[in-house]
DNA sequence: ACTCTAATTAGAGATAAATCTAATTAGAGT
DNA sequence: ACTCTAATTAGATTTATCTCTAATTAGAGT
């Protein structure tokens, strides 16, 4: 099921852009949301899908939620798929 | 646009399974369709998305259309994404 | 030209995804 | 306990995706 969640999460350009931004380092939900021409609730839904796929992790810092990229999941999933052993994550 | 088409194509489990099957070698549309519990027209739509993303190529042999995996596109796209230079395919 | 086969395209119905506004939660900090 | 801020969840609407049956196309082969 997880491999589904991962590819599902990667299928939307906004979510791929979020991952790209997180590559530079952790960002709060609000800071990330400000980068897009969409409302915060909409971004929140995208975050949820990324969390569900384990592509990001969250940590609270004061009033903010800080998102971190989980690069290892991404690497495992994509390279496993390239090797075409359907990964059992 | 193409990177969208590629991730969109990869987002559906049936299409990922088609790619996996094609890894063993080329197959006709009909042979592929028989592997799934779905109608041929449905599979045809999935094939179209894979063609659109350039993940497969087609060749006619007699009355059949033979699908081939285009592994290089897949490798380029996924490894480019892992390197996070948004690829310009 | 005719017919047969394999596959695709068209059209419609059903299911799922994306987005918004409004309401709610979670916790920080006084 | 109160209030303020940041973020999420709920509910509704719009838009896109998946799937089917029926009709059409493309070519092969006689």
mmCIF file of N, CA, C and O in Angstrom, chain B residues 16-75:
data_model
loop_
_atom_site.group_PDB
_atom_site.id
_atom_site.type_symbol
_atom_site.label_atom_id
_atom_site.label_comp_id
_atom_site.label_asym_id
_atom_site.label_seq_id
_atom_site.Cartn_x
_atom_site.Cartn_y
_atom_site.Cartn_z
ATOM 1 N N UNK B 16 1.888 0.941 -13.525
ATOM 2 C CA UNK B 16 3.191 0.494 -13.029
ATOM 3 C C UNK B 16 3.377 -1.001 -13.275
ATOM 4 O O UNK B 16 4.461 -1.442 -13.639
ATOM 5 N N UNK B 17 2.287 -1.754 -13.128
ATOM 6 C CA UNK B 17 2.369 -3.199 -13.384
ATOM 7 C C UNK B 17 2.612 -3.476 -14.873
ATOM 8 O O UNK B 17 3.372 -4.388 -15.219
ATOM 9 N N UNK B 18 2.012 -2.689 -15.741
ATOM 10 C CA UNK B 18 2.274 -2.845 -17.183
ATOM 11 C C UNK B 18 3.766 -2.656 -17.458
ATOM 12 O O UNK B 18 4.390 -3.454 -18.163
ATOM 13 N N UNK B 19 4.337 -1.622 -16.872
ATOM 14 C CA UNK B 19 5.764 -1.366 -17.084
ATOM 15 C C UNK B 19 6.594 -2.533 -16.566
ATOM 16 O O UNK B 19 7.555 -2.966 -17.197
ATOM 17 N N UNK B 20 6.202 -3.044 -15.416
ATOM 18 C CA UNK B 20 6.922 -4.158 -14.837
ATOM 19 C C UNK B 20 6.880 -5.375 -15.771
ATOM 20 O O UNK B 20 7.896 -6.034 -16.000
ATOM 21 N N UNK B 21 5.692 -5.643 -16.325
ATOM 22 C CA UNK B 21 5.561 -6.773 -17.244
ATOM 23 C C UNK B 21 6.421 -6.569 -18.484
ATOM 24 O O UNK B 21 7.056 -7.512 -18.974
ATOM 25 N N UNK B 22 6.450 -5.344 -18.973
ATOM 26 C CA UNK B 22 7.215 -5.066 -20.195
ATOM 27 C C UNK B 22 8.714 -5.194 -19.972
ATOM 28 O O UNK B 22 9.483 -5.243 -20.923
ATOM 29 N N UNK B 23 9.089 -5.244 -18.724
ATOM 30 C CA UNK B 23 10.499 -5.392 -18.436
ATOM 31 C C UNK B 23 11.035 -6.718 -18.956
ATOM 32 O O UNK B 23 12.178 -6.834 -19.367
ATOM 33 N N UNK B 24 10.165 -7.741 -18.945
ATOM 34 C CA UNK B 24 10.566 -9.062 -19.423
ATOM 35 C C UNK B 24 10.681 -9.098 -20.939
ATOM 36 O O UNK B 24 11.211 -10.051 -21.501
ATOM 37 N N UNK B 25 10.201 -8.064 -21.610
ATOM 38 C CA UNK B 25 10.245 -8.038 -23.063
ATOM 39 C C UNK B 25 8.955 -7.469 -23.608
ATOM 40 O O UNK B 25 8.012 -7.242 -22.857
ATOM 41 N N UNK B 26 8.908 -7.231 -24.934
ATOM 42 C CA UNK B 26 7.727 -6.648 -25.559
ATOM 43 C C UNK B 26 6.527 -7.591 -25.489
ATOM 44 O O UNK B 26 6.681 -8.809 -25.511
ATOM 45 N N UNK B 27 5.336 -7.004 -25.403
ATOM 46 C CA UNK B 27 4.088 -7.753 -25.404
ATOM 47 C C UNK B 27 3.046 -7.033 -26.246
ATOM 48 O O UNK B 27 3.077 -5.803 -26.327
ATOM 49 N N UNK B 28 2.138 -7.803 -26.815
ATOM 50 C CA UNK B 28 1.030 -7.187 -27.544
ATOM 51 C C UNK B 28 0.032 -6.594 -26.560
ATOM 52 O O UNK B 28 -0.037 -7.007 -25.393
ATOM 53 N N UNK B 29 -0.755 -5.638 -27.058
ATOM 54 C CA UNK B 29 -1.799 -5.017 -26.244
ATOM 55 C C UNK B 29 -2.726 -6.077 -25.666
ATOM 56 O O UNK B 29 -3.067 -6.034 -24.479
ATOM 57 N N UNK B 30 -3.110 -7.027 -26.490
ATOM 58 C CA UNK B 30 -4.027 -8.062 -26.043
ATOM 59 C C UNK B 30 -3.441 -8.937 -24.955
ATOM 60 O O UNK B 30 -4.096 -9.214 -23.947
ATOM 61 N N UNK B 31 -2.204 -9.367 -25.159
ATOM 62 C CA UNK B 31 -1.544 -10.195 -24.153
ATOM 63 C C UNK B 31 -1.441 -9.455 -22.828
ATOM 64 O O UNK B 31 -1.677 -10.027 -21.762
ATOM 65 N N UNK B 32 -1.088 -8.193 -22.900
ATOM 66 C CA UNK B 32 -1.015 -7.400 -21.673
ATOM 67 C C UNK B 32 -2.383 -7.306 -21.023
ATOM 68 O O UNK B 32 -2.525 -7.523 -19.812
ATOM 69 N N UNK B 33 -3.392 -7.010 -21.851
ATOM 70 C CA UNK B 33 -4.739 -6.820 -21.305
ATOM 71 C C UNK B 33 -5.219 -8.067 -20.582
ATOM 72 O O UNK B 33 -5.891 -7.977 -19.553
ATOM 73 N N UNK B 34 -4.842 -9.239 -21.111
ATOM 74 C CA UNK B 34 -5.288 -10.496 -20.492
ATOM 75 C C UNK B 34 -4.737 -10.707 -19.089
ATOM 76 O O UNK B 34 -5.262 -11.515 -18.335
ATOM 77 N N UNK B 35 -3.693 -9.996 -18.771
ATOM 78 C CA UNK B 35 -3.106 -10.134 -17.440
ATOM 79 C C UNK B 35 -3.911 -9.430 -16.362
ATOM 80 O O UNK B 35 -3.629 -9.577 -15.178
ATOM 81 N N UNK B 36 -4.884 -8.632 -16.775
ATOM 82 C CA UNK B 36 -5.623 -7.814 -15.806
ATOM 83 C C UNK B 36 -7.099 -8.176 -15.814
ATOM 84 O O UNK B 36 -7.617 -8.684 -16.800
ATOM 85 N N UNK B 37 -7.739 -7.872 -14.734
ATOM 86 C CA UNK B 37 -9.150 -8.153 -14.579
ATOM 87 C C UNK B 37 -9.960 -6.928 -15.001
ATOM 88 O O UNK B 37 -10.861 -6.486 -14.295
ATOM 89 N N UNK B 38 -9.606 -6.389 -16.147
ATOM 90 C CA UNK B 38 -10.243 -5.181 -16.652
ATOM 91 C C UNK B 38 -10.502 -5.395 -18.138
ATOM 92 O O UNK B 38 -9.888 -6.258 -18.755
ATOM 93 N N UNK B 39 -11.394 -4.596 -18.707
ATOM 94 C CA UNK B 39 -11.698 -4.762 -20.130
ATOM 95 C C UNK B 39 -10.566 -4.207 -20.996
ATOM 96 O O UNK B 39 -9.756 -3.390 -20.533
ATOM 97 N N UNK B 40 -10.532 -4.619 -22.244
ATOM 98 C CA UNK B 40 -9.507 -4.143 -23.163
ATOM 99 C C UNK B 40 -9.558 -2.632 -23.369
ATOM 100 O O UNK B 40 -8.499 -1.993 -23.387
ATOM 101 N N UNK B 41 -10.730 -2.061 -23.556
ATOM 102 C CA UNK B 41 -10.757 -0.603 -23.701
ATOM 103 C C UNK B 41 -10.145 0.119 -22.504
ATOM 104 O O UNK B 41 -9.457 1.129 -22.673
ATOM 105 N N UNK B 42 -10.387 -0.401 -21.329
ATOM 106 C CA UNK B 42 -9.793 0.227 -20.148
ATOM 107 C C UNK B 42 -8.270 0.178 -20.227
ATOM 108 O O UNK B 42 -7.583 1.180 -20.014
ATOM 109 N N UNK B 43 -7.754 -0.981 -20.583
ATOM 110 C CA UNK B 43 -6.302 -1.093 -20.722
ATOM 111 C C UNK B 43 -5.792 -0.182 -21.821
ATOM 112 O O UNK B 43 -4.718 0.419 -21.698
ATOM 113 N N UNK B 44 -6.563 -0.062 -22.866
ATOM 114 C CA UNK B 44 -6.166 0.805 -23.972
ATOM 115 C C UNK B 44 -5.941 2.238 -23.499
ATOM 116 O O UNK B 44 -5.015 2.916 -23.957
ATOM 117 N N UNK B 45 -6.788 2.684 -22.605
ATOM 118 C CA UNK B 45 -6.634 4.027 -22.050
ATOM 119 C C UNK B 45 -5.345 4.123 -21.236
ATOM 120 O O UNK B 45 -4.614 5.113 -21.315
ATOM 121 N N UNK B 46 -5.046 3.070 -20.486
ATOM 122 C CA UNK B 46 -3.795 3.073 -19.729
ATOM 123 C C UNK B 46 -2.587 3.094 -20.681
ATOM 124 O O UNK B 46 -1.623 3.821 -20.445
ATOM 125 N N UNK B 47 -2.665 2.306 -21.760
ATOM 126 C CA UNK B 47 -1.577 2.320 -22.741
ATOM 127 C C UNK B 47 -1.375 3.727 -23.287
ATOM 128 O O UNK B 47 -0.240 4.185 -23.461
ATOM 129 N N UNK B 48 -2.472 4.400 -23.563
ATOM 130 C CA UNK B 48 -2.389 5.745 -24.145
ATOM 131 C C UNK B 48 -1.633 6.685 -23.223
ATOM 132 O O UNK B 48 -0.834 7.518 -23.671
ATOM 133 N N UNK B 49 -1.864 6.561 -21.921
ATOM 134 C CA UNK B 49 -1.165 7.430 -20.967
ATOM 135 C C UNK B 49 0.314 7.109 -20.915
ATOM 136 O O UNK B 49 1.150 8.004 -20.744
ATOM 137 N N UNK B 50 0.627 5.849 -21.030
ATOM 138 C CA UNK B 50 2.040 5.464 -21.037
ATOM 139 C C UNK B 50 2.726 5.950 -22.306
ATOM 140 O O UNK B 50 3.876 6.404 -22.267
ATOM 141 N N UNK B 51 2.019 5.890 -23.437
ATOM 142 C CA UNK B 51 2.579 6.404 -24.699
ATOM 143 C C UNK B 51 2.790 7.908 -24.599
ATOM 144 O O UNK B 51 3.835 8.433 -24.991
ATOM 145 N N UNK B 52 1.783 8.582 -24.064
ATOM 146 C CA UNK B 52 1.838 10.045 -23.915
ATOM 147 C C UNK B 52 3.061 10.472 -23.102
ATOM 148 O O UNK B 52 3.659 11.511 -23.365
ATOM 149 N N UNK B 53 3.415 9.671 -22.133
ATOM 150 C CA UNK B 53 4.575 9.974 -21.292
ATOM 151 C C UNK B 53 5.860 9.440 -21.898
ATOM 152 O O UNK B 53 6.933 9.592 -21.304
ATOM 153 N N UNK B 54 5.712 8.817 -23.069
ATOM 154 C CA UNK B 54 6.893 8.250 -23.739
ATOM 155 C C UNK B 54 7.540 7.127 -22.954
ATOM 156 O O UNK B 54 8.719 6.826 -23.177
ATOM 157 N N UNK B 55 6.797 6.520 -22.068
ATOM 158 C CA UNK B 55 7.358 5.434 -21.271
ATOM 159 C C UNK B 55 7.325 4.122 -22.041
ATOM 160 O O UNK B 55 8.005 3.166 -21.676
ATOM 161 N N UNK B 56 6.519 4.080 -23.106
ATOM 162 C CA UNK B 56 6.486 2.906 -23.977
ATOM 163 C C UNK B 56 6.493 3.360 -25.436
ATOM 164 O O UNK B 56 6.124 4.496 -25.734
ATOM 165 N N UNK B 57 6.895 2.459 -26.300
ATOM 166 C CA UNK B 57 6.788 2.694 -27.739
ATOM 167 C C UNK B 57 5.988 1.552 -28.335
ATOM 168 O O UNK B 57 5.861 0.487 -27.716
ATOM 169 N N UNK B 58 5.422 1.782 -29.522
ATOM 170 C CA UNK B 58 4.561 0.779 -30.153
ATOM 171 C C UNK B 58 5.096 0.432 -31.523
ATOM 172 O O UNK B 58 5.665 1.282 -32.218
ATOM 173 N N UNK B 59 4.880 -0.807 -31.896
ATOM 174 C CA UNK B 59 5.299 -1.285 -33.207
ATOM 175 C C UNK B 59 4.215 -2.261 -33.663
ATOM 176 O O UNK B 59 3.677 -3.015 -32.853
ATOM 177 N N UNK B 60 3.884 -2.221 -34.929
ATOM 178 C CA UNK B 60 2.877 -3.171 -35.405
ATOM 179 C C UNK B 60 3.548 -4.442 -35.890
ATOM 180 O O UNK B 60 4.568 -4.407 -36.582
ATOM 181 N N UNK B 61 2.951 -5.581 -35.513
ATOM 182 C CA UNK B 61 3.434 -6.860 -36.020
ATOM 183 C C UNK B 61 2.206 -7.666 -36.410
ATOM 184 O O UNK B 61 1.493 -8.162 -35.549
ATOM 185 N N UNK B 62 1.956 -7.788 -37.711
ATOM 186 C CA UNK B 62 0.732 -8.437 -38.173
ATOM 187 C C UNK B 62 -0.450 -7.625 -37.702
ATOM 188 O O UNK B 62 -0.482 -6.407 -37.866
ATOM 189 N N UNK B 63 -1.396 -8.321 -37.095
ATOM 190 C CA UNK B 63 -2.590 -7.621 -36.620
ATOM 191 C C UNK B 63 -2.421 -7.012 -35.235
ATOM 192 O O UNK B 63 -3.300 -6.326 -34.744
ATOM 193 N N UNK B 64 -1.288 -7.248 -34.639
ATOM 194 C CA UNK B 64 -1.123 -6.846 -33.247
ATOM 195 C C UNK B 64 -0.263 -5.597 -33.098
ATOM 196 O O UNK B 64 0.584 -5.303 -33.939
ATOM 197 N N UNK B 65 -0.507 -4.904 -32.033
ATOM 198 C CA UNK B 65 0.364 -3.796 -31.657
ATOM 199 C C UNK B 65 1.242 -4.267 -30.506
ATOM 200 O O UNK B 65 0.747 -4.765 -29.501
ATOM 201 N N UNK B 66 2.524 -4.114 -30.707
ATOM 202 C CA UNK B 66 3.489 -4.614 -29.734
ATOM 203 C C UNK B 66 4.042 -3.446 -28.932
ATOM 204 O O UNK B 66 4.561 -2.483 -29.505
ATOM 205 N N UNK B 67 3.929 -3.550 -27.640
ATOM 206 C CA UNK B 67 4.431 -2.496 -26.758
ATOM 207 C C UNK B 67 5.815 -2.835 -26.233
ATOM 208 O O UNK B 67 6.076 -3.970 -25.840
ATOM 209 N N UNK B 68 6.663 -1.810 -26.244
ATOM 210 C CA UNK B 68 8.030 -1.942 -25.730
ATOM 211 C C UNK B 68 8.224 -0.940 -24.593
ATOM 212 O O UNK B 68 7.764 0.197 -24.682
ATOM 213 N N UNK B 69 8.932 -1.354 -23.583
ATOM 214 C CA UNK B 69 9.294 -0.440 -22.504
ATOM 215 C C UNK B 69 10.371 0.523 -22.974
ATOM 216 O O UNK B 69 11.341 0.126 -23.618
ATOM 217 N N UNK B 70 10.186 1.792 -22.670
ATOM 218 C CA UNK B 70 11.222 2.786 -22.954
ATOM 219 C C UNK B 70 11.957 3.093 -21.649
ATOM 220 O O UNK B 70 11.683 4.090 -20.979
ATOM 221 N N UNK B 71 12.882 2.215 -21.332
ATOM 222 C CA UNK B 71 13.509 2.276 -20.015
ATOM 223 C C UNK B 71 14.303 3.556 -19.796
ATOM 224 O O UNK B 71 14.365 4.085 -18.679
ATOM 225 N N UNK B 72 14.867 4.101 -20.861
ATOM 226 C CA UNK B 72 15.735 5.272 -20.680
ATOM 227 C C UNK B 72 14.959 6.484 -20.176
ATOM 228 O O UNK B 72 15.452 7.243 -19.343
ATOM 229 N N UNK B 73 13.732 6.665 -20.670
ATOM 230 C CA UNK B 73 12.911 7.783 -20.197
ATOM 231 C C UNK B 73 12.648 7.651 -18.707
ATOM 232 O O UNK B 73 12.736 8.610 -17.934
ATOM 233 N N UNK B 74 12.332 6.432 -18.304
ATOM 234 C CA UNK B 74 12.043 6.180 -16.905
ATOM 235 C C UNK B 74 13.262 6.484 -16.049
ATOM 236 O O UNK B 74 13.170 7.161 -15.018
ATOM 237 N N UNK B 75 14.406 5.992 -16.479
ATOM 238 C CA UNK B 75 15.635 6.222 -15.714
ATOM 239 C C UNK B 75 15.972 7.702 -15.631
ATOM 240 O O UNK B 75 16.279 8.220 -14.559
#
